[in-house]
Coordinates of C-alpha atoms and ligand atoms in Angstrom, one line a residue:
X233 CA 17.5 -15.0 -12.4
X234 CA 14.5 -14.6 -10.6
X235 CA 14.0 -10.9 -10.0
X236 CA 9.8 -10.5 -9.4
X237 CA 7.7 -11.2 -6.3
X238 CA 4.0 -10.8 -6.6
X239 CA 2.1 -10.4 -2.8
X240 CA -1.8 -10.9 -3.2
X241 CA -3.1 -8.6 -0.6
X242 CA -6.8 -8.5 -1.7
X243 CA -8.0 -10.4 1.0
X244 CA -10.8 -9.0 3.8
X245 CA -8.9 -10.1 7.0
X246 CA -12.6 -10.9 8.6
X247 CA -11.3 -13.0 11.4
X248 CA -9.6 -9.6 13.0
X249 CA -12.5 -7.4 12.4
X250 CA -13.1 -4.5 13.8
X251 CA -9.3 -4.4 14.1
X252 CA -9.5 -4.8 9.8
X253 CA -12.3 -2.7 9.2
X254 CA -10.3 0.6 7.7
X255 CA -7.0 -0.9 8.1
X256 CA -5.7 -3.6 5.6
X257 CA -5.1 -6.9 7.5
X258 CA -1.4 -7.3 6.3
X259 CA -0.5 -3.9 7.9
X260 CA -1.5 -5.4 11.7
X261 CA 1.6 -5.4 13.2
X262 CA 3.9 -8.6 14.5
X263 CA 5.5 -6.5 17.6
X264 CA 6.3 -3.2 15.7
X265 CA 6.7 -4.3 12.2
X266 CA 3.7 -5.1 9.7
X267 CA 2.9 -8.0 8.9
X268 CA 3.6 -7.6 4.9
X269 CA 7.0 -6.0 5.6
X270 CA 8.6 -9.6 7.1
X271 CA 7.4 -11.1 3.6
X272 CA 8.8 -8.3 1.8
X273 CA 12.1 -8.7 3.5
X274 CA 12.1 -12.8 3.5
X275 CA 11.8 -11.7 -0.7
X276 CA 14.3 -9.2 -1.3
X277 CA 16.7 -11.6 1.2
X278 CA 16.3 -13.4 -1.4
X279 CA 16.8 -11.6 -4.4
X280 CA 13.8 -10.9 -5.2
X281 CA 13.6 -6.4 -5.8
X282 CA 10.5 -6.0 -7.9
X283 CA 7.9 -6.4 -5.8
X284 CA 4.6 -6.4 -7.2
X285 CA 1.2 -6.4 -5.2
X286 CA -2.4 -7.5 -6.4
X287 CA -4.3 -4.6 -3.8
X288 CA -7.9 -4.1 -3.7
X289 CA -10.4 -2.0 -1.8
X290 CA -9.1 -0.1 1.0
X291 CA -5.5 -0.9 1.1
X292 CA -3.7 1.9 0.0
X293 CA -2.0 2.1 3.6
X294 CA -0.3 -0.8 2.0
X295 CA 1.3 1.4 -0.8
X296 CA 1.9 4.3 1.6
X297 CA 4.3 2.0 4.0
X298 CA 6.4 1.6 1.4
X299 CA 6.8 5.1 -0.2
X300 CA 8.1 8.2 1.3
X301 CA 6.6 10.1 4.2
X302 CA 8.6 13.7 4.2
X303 CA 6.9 14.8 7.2
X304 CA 7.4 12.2 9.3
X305 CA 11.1 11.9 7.7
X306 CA 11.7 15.5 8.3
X307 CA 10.5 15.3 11.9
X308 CA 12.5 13.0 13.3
X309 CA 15.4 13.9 10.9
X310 CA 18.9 14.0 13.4
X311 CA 16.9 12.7 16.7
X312 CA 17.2 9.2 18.2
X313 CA 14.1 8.1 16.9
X314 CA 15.8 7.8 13.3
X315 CA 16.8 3.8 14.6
X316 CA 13.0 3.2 14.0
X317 CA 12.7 3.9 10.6
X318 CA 16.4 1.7 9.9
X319 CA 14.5 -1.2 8.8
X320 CA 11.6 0.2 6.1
X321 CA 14.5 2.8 4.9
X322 CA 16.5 -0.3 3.9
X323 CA 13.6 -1.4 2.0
X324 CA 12.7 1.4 0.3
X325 CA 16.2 1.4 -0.7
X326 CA 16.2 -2.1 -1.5
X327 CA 13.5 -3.3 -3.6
X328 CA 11.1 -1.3 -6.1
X329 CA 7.1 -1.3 -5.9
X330 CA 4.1 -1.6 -8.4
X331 CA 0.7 -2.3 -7.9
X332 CA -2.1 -3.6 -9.6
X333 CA -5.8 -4.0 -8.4
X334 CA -7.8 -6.9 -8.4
X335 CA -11.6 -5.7 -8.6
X336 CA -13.2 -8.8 -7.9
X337 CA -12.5 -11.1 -5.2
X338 CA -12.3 -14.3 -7.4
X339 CA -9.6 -16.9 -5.1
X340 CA -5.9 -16.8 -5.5
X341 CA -5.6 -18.0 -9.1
X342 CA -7.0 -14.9 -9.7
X343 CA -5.5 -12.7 -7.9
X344 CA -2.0 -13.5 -9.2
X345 CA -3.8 -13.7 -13.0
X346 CA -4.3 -10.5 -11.8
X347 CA -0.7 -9.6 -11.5
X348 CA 0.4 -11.0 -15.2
X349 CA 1.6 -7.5 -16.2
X350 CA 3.5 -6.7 -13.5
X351 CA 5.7 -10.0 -13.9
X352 CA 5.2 -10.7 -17.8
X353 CA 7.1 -13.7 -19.0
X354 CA 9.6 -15.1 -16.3
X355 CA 9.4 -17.0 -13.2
X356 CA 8.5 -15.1 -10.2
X357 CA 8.3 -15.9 -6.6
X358 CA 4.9 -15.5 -4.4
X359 CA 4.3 -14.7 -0.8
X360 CA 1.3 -14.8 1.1
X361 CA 2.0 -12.5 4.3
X362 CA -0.7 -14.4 6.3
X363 CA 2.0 -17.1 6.6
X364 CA 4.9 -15.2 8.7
X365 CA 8.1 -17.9 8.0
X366 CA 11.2 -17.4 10.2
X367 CA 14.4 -19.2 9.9
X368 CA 17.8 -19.2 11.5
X369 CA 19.7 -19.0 8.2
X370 CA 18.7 -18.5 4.8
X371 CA 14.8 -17.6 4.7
X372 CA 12.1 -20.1 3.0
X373 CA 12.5 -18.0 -0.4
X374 CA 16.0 -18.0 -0.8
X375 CA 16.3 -21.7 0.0
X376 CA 13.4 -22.0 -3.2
X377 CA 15.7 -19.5 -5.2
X378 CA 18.3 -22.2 -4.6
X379 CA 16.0 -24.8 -5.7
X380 CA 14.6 -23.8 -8.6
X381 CA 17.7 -22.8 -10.0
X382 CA 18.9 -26.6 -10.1
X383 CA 15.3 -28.0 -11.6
X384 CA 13.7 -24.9 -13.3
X385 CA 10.4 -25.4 -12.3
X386 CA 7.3 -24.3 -11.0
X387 CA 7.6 -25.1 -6.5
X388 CA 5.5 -25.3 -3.4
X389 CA 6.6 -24.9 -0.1
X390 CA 5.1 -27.5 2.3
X391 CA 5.1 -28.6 5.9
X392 CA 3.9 -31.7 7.8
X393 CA 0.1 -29.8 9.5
X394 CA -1.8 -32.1 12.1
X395 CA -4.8 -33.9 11.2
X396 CA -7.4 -31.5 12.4
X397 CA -5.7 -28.7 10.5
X398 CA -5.5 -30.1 6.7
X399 CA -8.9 -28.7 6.0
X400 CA -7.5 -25.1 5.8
X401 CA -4.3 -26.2 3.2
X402 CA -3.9 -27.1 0.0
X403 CA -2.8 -30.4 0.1
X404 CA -0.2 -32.5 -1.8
X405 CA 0.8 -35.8 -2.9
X406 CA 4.6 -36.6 -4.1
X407 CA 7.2 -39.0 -4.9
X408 CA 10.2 -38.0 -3.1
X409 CA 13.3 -37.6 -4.8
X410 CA 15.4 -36.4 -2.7
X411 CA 15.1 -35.6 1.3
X412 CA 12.5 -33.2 1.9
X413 CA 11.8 -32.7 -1.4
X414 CA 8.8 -33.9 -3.7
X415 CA 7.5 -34.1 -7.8
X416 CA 4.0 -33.2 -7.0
X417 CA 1.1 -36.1 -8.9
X418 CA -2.0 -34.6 -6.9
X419 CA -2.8 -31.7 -5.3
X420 CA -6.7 -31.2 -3.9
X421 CA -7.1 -27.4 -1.9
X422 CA -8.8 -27.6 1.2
X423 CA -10.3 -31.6 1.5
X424 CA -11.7 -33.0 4.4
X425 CA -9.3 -35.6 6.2
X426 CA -10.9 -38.3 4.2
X427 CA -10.1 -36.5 1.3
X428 CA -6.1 -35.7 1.9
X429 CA -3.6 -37.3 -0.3
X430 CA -1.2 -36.9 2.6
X431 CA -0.5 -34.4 5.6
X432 CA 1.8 -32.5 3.3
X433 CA 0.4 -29.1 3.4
X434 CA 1.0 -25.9 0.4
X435 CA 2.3 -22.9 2.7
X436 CA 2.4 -19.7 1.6
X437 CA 5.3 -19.5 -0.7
X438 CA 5.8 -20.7 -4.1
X439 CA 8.0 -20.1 -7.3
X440 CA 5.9 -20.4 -10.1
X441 CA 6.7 -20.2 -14.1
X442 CA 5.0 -17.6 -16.3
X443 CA 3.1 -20.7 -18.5
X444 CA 0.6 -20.3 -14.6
X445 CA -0.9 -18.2 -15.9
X446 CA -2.5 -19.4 -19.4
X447 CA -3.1 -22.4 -17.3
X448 CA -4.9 -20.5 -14.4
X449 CA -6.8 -18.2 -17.8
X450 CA -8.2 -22.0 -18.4
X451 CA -8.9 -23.4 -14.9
X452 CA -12.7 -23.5 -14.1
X453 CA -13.4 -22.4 -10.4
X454 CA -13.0 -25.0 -7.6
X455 CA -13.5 -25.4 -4.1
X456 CA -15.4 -22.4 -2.5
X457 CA -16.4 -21.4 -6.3
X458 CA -12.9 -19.4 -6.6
X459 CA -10.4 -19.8 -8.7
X460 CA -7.8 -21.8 -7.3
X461 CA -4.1 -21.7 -7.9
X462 CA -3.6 -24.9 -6.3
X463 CA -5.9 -26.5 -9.4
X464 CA -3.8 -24.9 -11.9
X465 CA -0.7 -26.0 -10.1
X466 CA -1.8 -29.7 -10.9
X467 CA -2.6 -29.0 -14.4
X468 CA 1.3 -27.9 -14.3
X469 CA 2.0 -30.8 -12.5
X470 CA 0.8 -33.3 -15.2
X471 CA 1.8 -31.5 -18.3
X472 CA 5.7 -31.3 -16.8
X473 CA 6.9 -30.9 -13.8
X474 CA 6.0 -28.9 -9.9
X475 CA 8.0 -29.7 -6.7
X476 CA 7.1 -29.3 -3.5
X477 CA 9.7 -28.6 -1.4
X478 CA 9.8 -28.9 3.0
X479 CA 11.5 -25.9 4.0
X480 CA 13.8 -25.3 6.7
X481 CA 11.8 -23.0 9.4
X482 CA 9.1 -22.0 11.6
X483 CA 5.7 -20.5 10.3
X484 CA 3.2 -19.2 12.2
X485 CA -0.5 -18.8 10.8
X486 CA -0.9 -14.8 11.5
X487 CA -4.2 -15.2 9.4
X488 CA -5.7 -17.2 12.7
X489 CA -5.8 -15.0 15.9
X490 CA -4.0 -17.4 17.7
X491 CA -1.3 -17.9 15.4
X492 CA -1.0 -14.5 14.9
X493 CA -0.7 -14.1 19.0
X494 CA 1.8 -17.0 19.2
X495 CA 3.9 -15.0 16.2
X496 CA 3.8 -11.8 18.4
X497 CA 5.2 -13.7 21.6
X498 CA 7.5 -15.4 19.5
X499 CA 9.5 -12.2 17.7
X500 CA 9.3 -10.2 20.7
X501 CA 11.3 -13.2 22.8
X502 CA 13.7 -14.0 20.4
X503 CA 13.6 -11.4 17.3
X504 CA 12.7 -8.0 18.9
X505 CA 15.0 -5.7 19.8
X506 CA 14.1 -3.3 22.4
X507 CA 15.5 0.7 23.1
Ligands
LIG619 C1 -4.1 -20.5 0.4 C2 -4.0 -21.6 -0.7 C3 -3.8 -22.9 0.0 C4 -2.6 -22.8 0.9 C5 -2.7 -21.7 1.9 C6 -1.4 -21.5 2.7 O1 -5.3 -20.6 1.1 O2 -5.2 -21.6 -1.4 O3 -3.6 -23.9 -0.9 O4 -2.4 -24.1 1.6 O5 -3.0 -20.4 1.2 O6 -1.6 -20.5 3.7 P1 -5.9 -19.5 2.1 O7 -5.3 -19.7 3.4 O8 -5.5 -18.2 1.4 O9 -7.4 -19.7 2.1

C-alpha cells in the first residue's frame, strides 16, 4: 500500500537563529531526540520505509543522522552507553533514505514537486517535522493509512486552532461525513480571521495522490508569492475528491519557540526516559 514518505526540510528555521545558523532546524533536539527523528518514527509506525527528503543548503547533518557513524559505533561498541543509540539503530534498520535538493526556496508545493522522483506514481504520505504529533495509540499517520485505505484519496490532517492563531494555517472548509472527518469544498492558506472558512486548521500531515503533482506543475504562486500546496489541494478537491480528517492527538508547534519549549517539557514529563 502506501510505502513512501516525503519530509520537506528546506526550510531556514529563522525564528531559532543563531541556534539555526550552521545547524538544520529539524535536527534541534525535543529532550535528546531531533526533532525530524519523532516524524520519521510517527512514518515508519506507520508503514511508511522509504523515506524521502526534499534538503537544501546546509542540511547535510540531516542525511548524516540517519547513516552510519563507525567511529562513534565503534567507540561505544560493548559499553552501557549502547542504550543511547537503541532508538536511531532501529531506524536505520527500519526504513531506507533518499534525498533530493530543492535549490530554490519556492513554498511547499514546491518542495514536494521537488520530490516527484523520489515517490513517482503512487500515493505517499507527508510530514512536516515542525509539527511534533503524539498520541497514546496509533500515531496521526497510521490513523491516515487507515483512512485512505477505505476512500483512496488525497487527506489533510486538521485540528480545531483558536481564533488568534488561524493566520499561521492553512484553513479548510468541509461537509462532514462522518465524525471527525470532512470532504474538503475550500481551502484558503494563511487568511486573516475575516477570511477563514472555519477554525479547521491543515496540520502538518497529509496523504496525497501522485495526480498532486501535475496539479501543483500548473498552480500559479499564492499567498506570500510561493507555491502553495494547500492551492493545489483545492484544485484536487474540486476535480474529485480530498478529506480532511481530525486526528486523534496532541501536536505541539516546535516551529514557534514556545511551542517548541512546551514540546520539551511535555516528552521529558511523560515520554522521556531517564538513566
Ligand atoms: C504549512 C502549510 C499550511 C499548514 C502548516 C501546518 O505552513 O502551508 O497550510 O497549515 O504548514 O503546520 P508553514 O507552517 O510551513 O508556513
Amino acid at each position: 500500500m502506501i510505502k513512501k514518505c516525503l519530509f520537506p526540510v528546506a526550510g531556514y528555521g529563522t525564528r531559532f537563529l543563531p541556534a539555526t545558523k550552521a545547524m538544520p532546524k529539524e535536527m534541534l533536539p525535543i529532550v535528546n531526540k531531533p526533532l525530524v527523528q519523532y516524524g520519521v518514527e510517527e512514518a515508519i509506525e506507520a508503514g511508511l520505509v522509504d523515506i524521502g527528503m526534499v534538503t537544501g543548503r546546509g542540511k547535510r547533518a540531516i542525511a548524516d543522522h540517519f547513516d552510519m557513524n563507525y567511529e562513534l559505533e565503534h567507540q561505544i561498541s560493548g559499553s552501557s552507553k549502547e542504550q543511547y543509540l537503541e532508538s536511531i539503530r532501529s531506524v536505520m534498520g527500519n526504513a531506507h533514505f533518499s534525498f533530493t535538493r530543492q535549490v530554490e526556496m519556492r513554498g511547499l508545493g514546491d518542495a514536494i514537486l521537488n520530490g516527484r522522483r523520489l515517490i513517482g506514481d503512487e500515493p505517499f504520505g507527508v510530514v512536516l517535522s515542525d509539527d511534533l504529533c503524539l498520541c497514546e495509540d496509533d500515531g496521526v499517520m497510521s490513523q491516515m493509512v487507515q483512512l485512505y485505505k477505505q476512500f483512496r484519496c488525497s487527506i489533510v490532517a486538521i485540528q480545531e486552532v483558536p481564533d488568534e492563531l488561524i493566520h499561521k494555517f492553512g484553513v479548510i472548509k468541509g461537509e462532514q461525513m462522518k465524525d471527525g472527518i470532512y470532504s474538503v469544498t475550500d481551502m484558503v492558506e494563511k487568511p486573516s480571521l475575516e477570511e477563514a472558512p472555519s477554525n479547521l486548521a491543515i496540520i502538518g500531515r497529509y496523504i496525497l495522490t501522485p495526480d498532486i503533482f501535475s496539479i501543483i506543475e500548473n498552480t500559479p504562486p499564492g499567498k506570500n508569492g510561493e507555491v502553495q500546496l494547500t492551492d493545489a489541494l483545492l484544485a484536487q478537491a474540486k476535480n474529485g475528491c480530498v478529506l480532511a480528517y481530525k486526528f486523534k492527538g496532541r501536536r505541539f508547534d516546535c516551529g514557534s519557540v514556545e511551542g517548541f519549549v512546551e514540546a520539551t517539557n511535555y516528552v521529558y514529563e511523560n515520554i522521556y526516559k531517564p538513566e
